[in-house]
XYZ file of C-alpha atoms in Angstrom:
385
model
C -2.863 -9.272 -14.880
C -3.729 -12.167 -12.481
C -5.873 -10.480 -10.030
C -7.982 -12.234 -7.467
C -11.581 -10.713 -7.519
C -11.993 -9.087 -3.842
C -15.191 -8.724 -1.964
C -17.678 -6.235 -3.538
C -19.567 -3.508 -1.822
C -22.096 -0.783 -2.872
C -21.848 2.935 -2.234
C -24.726 5.330 -2.784
C -24.223 8.881 -2.649
C -27.014 11.143 -1.647
C -26.070 14.544 -2.353
C -28.304 16.878 -0.279
C -27.707 18.679 3.031
C -29.994 21.242 5.024
C -26.979 23.410 4.803
C -23.358 23.241 3.678
C -20.952 22.963 6.575
C -17.909 25.365 6.069
C -15.338 22.422 6.496
C -16.943 20.027 4.189
C -15.274 19.257 0.551
C -17.493 16.327 -0.077
C -19.995 16.649 -3.106
C -22.923 17.929 -0.927
C -25.249 20.675 -1.983
C -27.671 22.704 0.301
C -31.307 22.141 -0.181
C -33.125 24.690 -2.136
C -36.894 24.188 -2.573
C -37.964 20.346 -2.485
C -35.198 18.290 -4.202
C -36.613 15.548 -6.502
C -35.949 12.801 -4.062
C -38.248 10.096 -5.369
C -36.855 10.849 -9.080
C -33.356 10.676 -7.480
C -34.087 6.859 -6.227
C -35.224 6.115 -9.866
C -31.857 7.556 -11.150
C -29.906 5.527 -8.744
C -31.372 2.392 -10.023
C -31.096 3.250 -13.587
C -27.414 4.188 -12.793
C -27.083 0.783 -11.255
C -28.577 -1.122 -14.213
C -26.059 0.869 -16.501
C -23.081 -0.053 -14.299
C -24.062 -3.607 -14.501
C -24.296 -3.657 -17.977
C -20.920 -1.935 -18.531
C -18.994 -4.043 -16.136
C -20.517 -7.333 -17.177
C -18.576 -10.435 -16.367
C -16.371 -8.555 -14.019
C -19.370 -8.662 -11.621
C -20.902 -12.019 -12.380
C -21.746 -14.161 -9.247
C -20.120 -11.718 -6.731
C -22.517 -10.925 -3.896
C -22.724 -7.400 -2.098
C -21.182 -7.649 1.369
C -21.911 -4.055 2.426
C -24.025 -1.264 1.323
C -23.085 2.549 2.501
C -25.581 5.452 2.027
C -23.167 8.497 2.226
C -23.589 12.132 1.505
C -24.648 14.921 1.783
C -27.251 13.752 4.449
C -29.122 10.300 3.344
C -31.554 10.780 6.400
C -33.182 13.337 4.197
C -34.425 10.463 2.377
C -37.553 8.774 3.959
C -37.493 5.041 5.048
C -39.933 4.364 2.149
C -37.487 5.713 -0.352
C -34.369 3.957 1.022
C -36.599 0.642 1.370
C -37.331 1.025 -2.470
C -33.794 1.574 -3.434
C -32.658 -1.400 -1.367
C -35.489 -3.699 -2.866
C -34.545 -2.689 -6.345
C -30.895 -3.339 -5.565
C -31.630 -6.928 -4.233
C -33.550 -7.656 -7.151
C -30.411 -6.835 -9.299
C -27.752 -8.173 -7.197
C -27.159 -11.003 -4.568
C -26.679 -9.792 -1.147
C -24.449 -11.738 1.402
C -26.782 -13.230 4.231
C -25.170 -10.971 6.739
C -24.461 -7.867 4.596
C -23.820 -4.642 6.529
C -26.069 -1.667 5.285
C -25.083 1.640 6.675
C -27.002 5.106 6.598
C -25.095 8.016 7.386
C -27.404 10.291 9.486
C -27.472 13.853 10.791
C -28.850 14.183 14.118
C -30.926 17.265 13.219
C -32.732 15.335 10.267
C -34.305 12.400 11.921
C -37.394 11.534 14.199
C -37.948 8.630 16.334
C -40.237 6.919 13.700
C -37.812 7.039 11.093
C -35.544 4.726 12.875
C -38.180 2.005 13.009
C -38.676 2.527 9.344
C -35.065 2.433 8.215
C -34.651 -0.788 10.258
C -37.762 -2.252 8.460
C -36.174 -1.073 5.144
C -33.251 -2.936 5.677
C -30.801 -0.684 7.142
C -28.816 -2.294 10.124
C -26.158 0.140 10.825
C -26.421 3.800 11.539
C -23.580 6.533 11.327
C -24.359 9.555 13.277
C -22.542 12.982 12.305
C -22.273 14.149 15.663
C -18.848 15.826 15.419
C -18.884 17.362 18.991
C -21.051 17.291 22.152
C -20.119 20.899 22.694
C -22.740 23.519 21.426
C -20.169 26.218 20.685
C -17.826 23.873 18.737
C -21.153 22.625 16.848
C -22.319 26.386 16.100
C -18.665 27.141 14.726
C -18.704 23.849 12.635
C -22.071 25.183 11.091
C -23.821 22.033 12.257
C -27.656 22.146 12.594
C -28.228 19.837 15.731
C -27.328 20.604 19.389
C -25.480 18.378 21.648
C -28.854 17.276 23.363
C -30.208 16.595 19.974
C -27.446 14.369 19.139
C -27.530 12.309 22.207
C -31.472 11.990 22.048
C -31.103 10.717 18.426
C -28.536 7.919 19.095
C -30.893 6.773 21.842
C -33.721 6.814 19.725
C -32.005 4.655 17.317
C -30.964 2.284 19.918
C -34.585 2.150 21.193
C -35.863 1.469 17.777
C -33.751 -1.693 17.993
C -30.778 -0.764 15.868
C -27.618 -2.062 17.686
C -24.767 -1.281 15.280
C -24.146 2.377 15.747
C -21.095 4.700 14.804
C -20.668 8.235 16.362
C -18.373 10.479 14.277
C -16.424 12.849 16.306
C -13.842 15.536 15.180
C -10.928 16.911 17.106
C -8.553 19.699 16.949
C -11.579 21.998 16.597
C -11.353 26.002 16.682
C -9.846 26.775 20.075
C -10.566 23.307 21.287
C -8.443 22.235 24.497
C -7.387 18.756 25.474
C -10.033 18.696 28.196
C -12.700 19.660 25.877
C -11.871 17.085 23.219
C -11.850 14.452 26.167
C -15.140 15.445 27.065
C -16.694 14.924 23.654
C -15.028 11.460 23.726
C -16.473 10.725 27.462
C -19.999 11.731 25.984
C -19.681 9.494 23.153
C -18.669 6.526 25.249
C -21.672 7.092 27.680
C -23.867 6.591 24.726
C -22.664 3.169 24.188
C -22.047 3.180 20.439
C -20.516 0.019 19.002
C -18.080 2.176 16.844
C -16.221 5.655 17.092
C -14.855 7.454 14.171
C -12.391 10.022 15.707
C -10.584 12.210 13.104
C -8.830 15.564 12.824
C -10.487 18.763 11.502
C -8.340 19.613 8.423
C -8.741 22.659 6.227
C -9.577 21.288 2.630
C -9.176 23.428 -0.299
C -12.316 25.314 -1.903
C -14.248 25.249 1.556
C -15.243 28.191 3.596
C -12.666 27.458 6.329
C -9.990 27.228 3.721
C -10.898 30.954 2.670
C -11.297 32.080 6.269
C -9.293 29.690 8.704
C -10.400 29.486 12.073
C -7.914 29.382 14.953
C -6.982 25.826 15.434
C -4.697 23.981 17.916
C -1.109 23.631 16.804
C 0.330 20.157 15.480
C 1.625 19.526 18.880
C -1.621 20.126 20.663
C -3.415 18.158 18.103
C -1.188 15.190 18.542
C -1.578 15.436 22.157
C -5.365 15.431 21.747
C -5.132 12.336 19.395
C -3.042 10.331 21.933
C -5.108 11.183 25.020
C -8.289 10.482 23.218
C -6.922 7.096 21.566
C -6.024 5.859 25.330
C -9.347 6.854 26.758
C -11.417 4.954 24.025
C -8.865 1.852 24.302
C -9.577 1.891 28.157
C -13.323 2.006 27.160
C -13.091 -1.154 25.244
C -12.770 0.231 21.754
C -10.181 -1.236 19.876
C -8.371 0.922 17.138
C -8.076 -0.865 14.042
C -7.441 2.156 11.616
C -6.162 5.648 11.833
C -9.405 7.113 12.896
C -11.628 4.043 13.460
C -12.291 2.403 17.045
C -14.573 -0.380 17.421
C -16.142 -2.842 20.158
C -15.097 -6.498 19.464
C -16.854 -7.780 16.410
C -18.004 -4.315 15.427
C -15.611 -3.136 12.992
C -17.122 -1.247 9.856
C -17.258 -4.093 6.804
C -17.514 -1.319 4.315
C -14.778 0.742 5.218
C -12.504 -2.428 5.805
C -13.201 -3.468 2.293
C -11.901 0.190 1.033
C -8.770 -0.210 3.330
C -8.006 -3.737 1.936
C -8.251 -2.605 -1.742
C -11.640 -4.434 -2.282
C -14.187 -3.693 -5.065
C -17.226 -1.215 -4.805
C -19.821 -0.001 -7.188
C -20.313 3.724 -6.703
C -23.745 5.200 -7.782
C -25.211 8.587 -7.357
C -24.135 12.203 -8.290
C -20.188 12.367 -7.694
C -20.053 8.519 -6.503
C -16.567 6.704 -7.123
C -16.470 3.302 -7.702
C -13.607 0.481 -8.330
C -13.967 -2.780 -10.192
C -11.237 -5.268 -10.867
C -11.142 -7.686 -13.949
C -8.848 -9.411 -16.143
C -7.483 -6.089 -17.541
C -6.704 -4.670 -14.231
C -8.192 -2.131 -11.698
C -10.574 0.303 -13.154
C -12.033 3.360 -11.424
C -15.176 5.329 -12.477
C -17.092 8.202 -11.134
C -20.216 9.900 -11.796
C -21.109 13.450 -12.714
C -21.284 15.691 -9.597
C -24.145 18.031 -10.014
C -27.470 16.449 -8.883
C -29.372 18.357 -11.725
C -26.909 16.940 -14.286
C -27.070 13.506 -12.736
C -30.773 13.306 -12.721
C -30.991 14.578 -16.357
C -28.565 11.943 -17.562
C -30.009 9.005 -15.390
C -28.915 5.775 -16.877
C -27.218 7.192 -19.717
C -23.395 7.589 -20.685
C -23.547 11.155 -19.691
C -23.781 10.218 -16.022
C -20.157 9.175 -16.114
C -17.836 11.781 -15.021
C -14.623 9.802 -15.615
C -13.509 6.219 -16.184
C -10.068 4.980 -16.253
C -7.507 2.072 -15.672
C -5.054 2.455 -12.895
C -1.808 2.331 -14.337
C 0.723 -0.394 -12.981
C 2.854 2.413 -11.952
C 0.182 4.081 -9.760
C -1.120 0.803 -8.303
C 1.354 0.406 -5.364
C 0.526 3.833 -4.328
C -3.056 3.258 -4.473
C -2.853 0.101 -2.720
C -0.609 1.534 0.206
C -2.902 4.731 0.422
C -5.638 2.316 1.840
C -3.948 -0.701 3.272
C -1.418 1.184 5.363
C -4.141 2.909 7.224
C -5.057 -0.410 9.241
C -3.190 -0.678 12.421
C -2.741 -4.514 11.975
C -1.695 -4.237 8.532
C -2.507 -6.646 5.754
C -1.113 -9.861 4.313
C 1.669 -9.377 1.924
C -0.104 -11.790 -0.522
C -3.007 -9.646 -0.682
C -0.978 -6.910 -2.535
C -0.165 -9.163 -5.324
C -3.834 -10.736 -5.418
C -5.517 -7.179 -5.578
C -2.920 -5.518 -7.861
C -1.536 -8.239 -10.092
C 1.962 -6.889 -9.357
C 4.737 -8.950 -8.119
C 6.294 -8.101 -4.459
C 9.518 -7.116 -6.214
C 8.003 -3.650 -7.439
C 7.477 -2.378 -3.639
C 10.713 -3.966 -2.278
C 12.951 -0.909 -2.572
C 10.335 1.449 -1.167
C 9.532 -1.193 1.544
C 13.015 -1.690 2.459
C 13.499 2.217 2.975
C 10.603 2.310 5.129
C 11.831 -0.336 7.481
C 15.160 1.122 7.482
C 13.533 4.299 8.754
C 11.510 2.561 11.519
C 8.229 3.491 9.760
C 7.322 -0.377 8.753
C 7.670 -3.629 10.314
C 10.271 -6.057 8.943
C 7.908 -8.862 8.202
C 7.985 -10.966 4.985
C 4.255 -11.986 5.477
C 2.626 -8.571 6.443
C 2.500 -5.205 5.278
C 2.310 -2.917 8.471
C 3.384 0.340 9.895
C 5.044 0.820 13.196
C 3.618 3.573 15.755
C 6.074 5.891 14.321
C 5.166 5.280 10.880
C 1.510 5.756 11.921
C 2.463 9.369 13.074
C 4.220 9.886 9.750
C 1.745 8.020 7.494
C 1.623 10.415 4.657
C 5.505 10.260 4.415
C 5.325 6.297 4.377
C 2.527 6.271 1.657
C 4.534 8.868 -0.641
C 7.580 6.450 -0.418
C 5.468 4.097 -2.743
C 4.594 6.756 -5.443
C 5.883 6.161 -8.888
């Protein structure tokens, strides 16, 4: 395959939470006792060392453009521990001068002094898992913070000098009305974040909500909420650039853009997933999920939960699964550069999507229409093997 190495990012998974939320299907684990936070940082660096050895020349000379601490609740880790990891990563990898470093944060797990510390440690972007500014909705979602605590946390981060802030909001919450959803958006806008992630609550398998579903708005009501909130965010100056992402000018999330453009990323930490391109194609690797097992296998082959090459038959679907989420689409040339496949392999599916009004007829761009965005799952499935 003739792949052009795409930008490279680093994803770091922090698996612990104060309490597991009933809607969450991420690899997160409620805190029991005192987790071995310092040992986990050691294990992360050992994991990174082993991946650097395993992937070898595929990473040679490629700088890191973004780092994302996800979870779980990364803000359970002190600024000193986050800084120790970042210092270690910089000793092992070249960072781009303007590398974006994001820390996911639960408003109920941070104090004012920590934001100063995170900034000093090298974090330059904070993502707050607010979800709602309605205390009843927060309670039903199992969140540990209140609406006032969420707003205070955002202000404290801004006061500390962190000027790149995302607020996560969910909509179509249990018994949520259109007015309630718009109020959440208004309160987020009033705080002046640079980015808003606004996504629909879905019932994921193997979650408490899936086992005991709460009363949710129907599809038509959810669509009305999405359209109204999208319009309000646009009026407030937040441009939608992805299905669920809105940003002030120049503040799009570099890390998530790399995912959607089918870039590469090292994934370290319990349950973390990574994607690396080399001369043989696209390789995906993921780590063992349970924190105890991950700690016990630090830097050893047992830390790897799976490792495989993406087949040529599956590459078109995997590419579209990411790229078609972008409102502006992606250059057609990127498909060949990042999959190693000719355009001809997607021509029949592309023609069908254009005929159905789902995609734009443009030889230079892969892009969905507004109708295609509404039926995005159907569009993406058209490219399955």
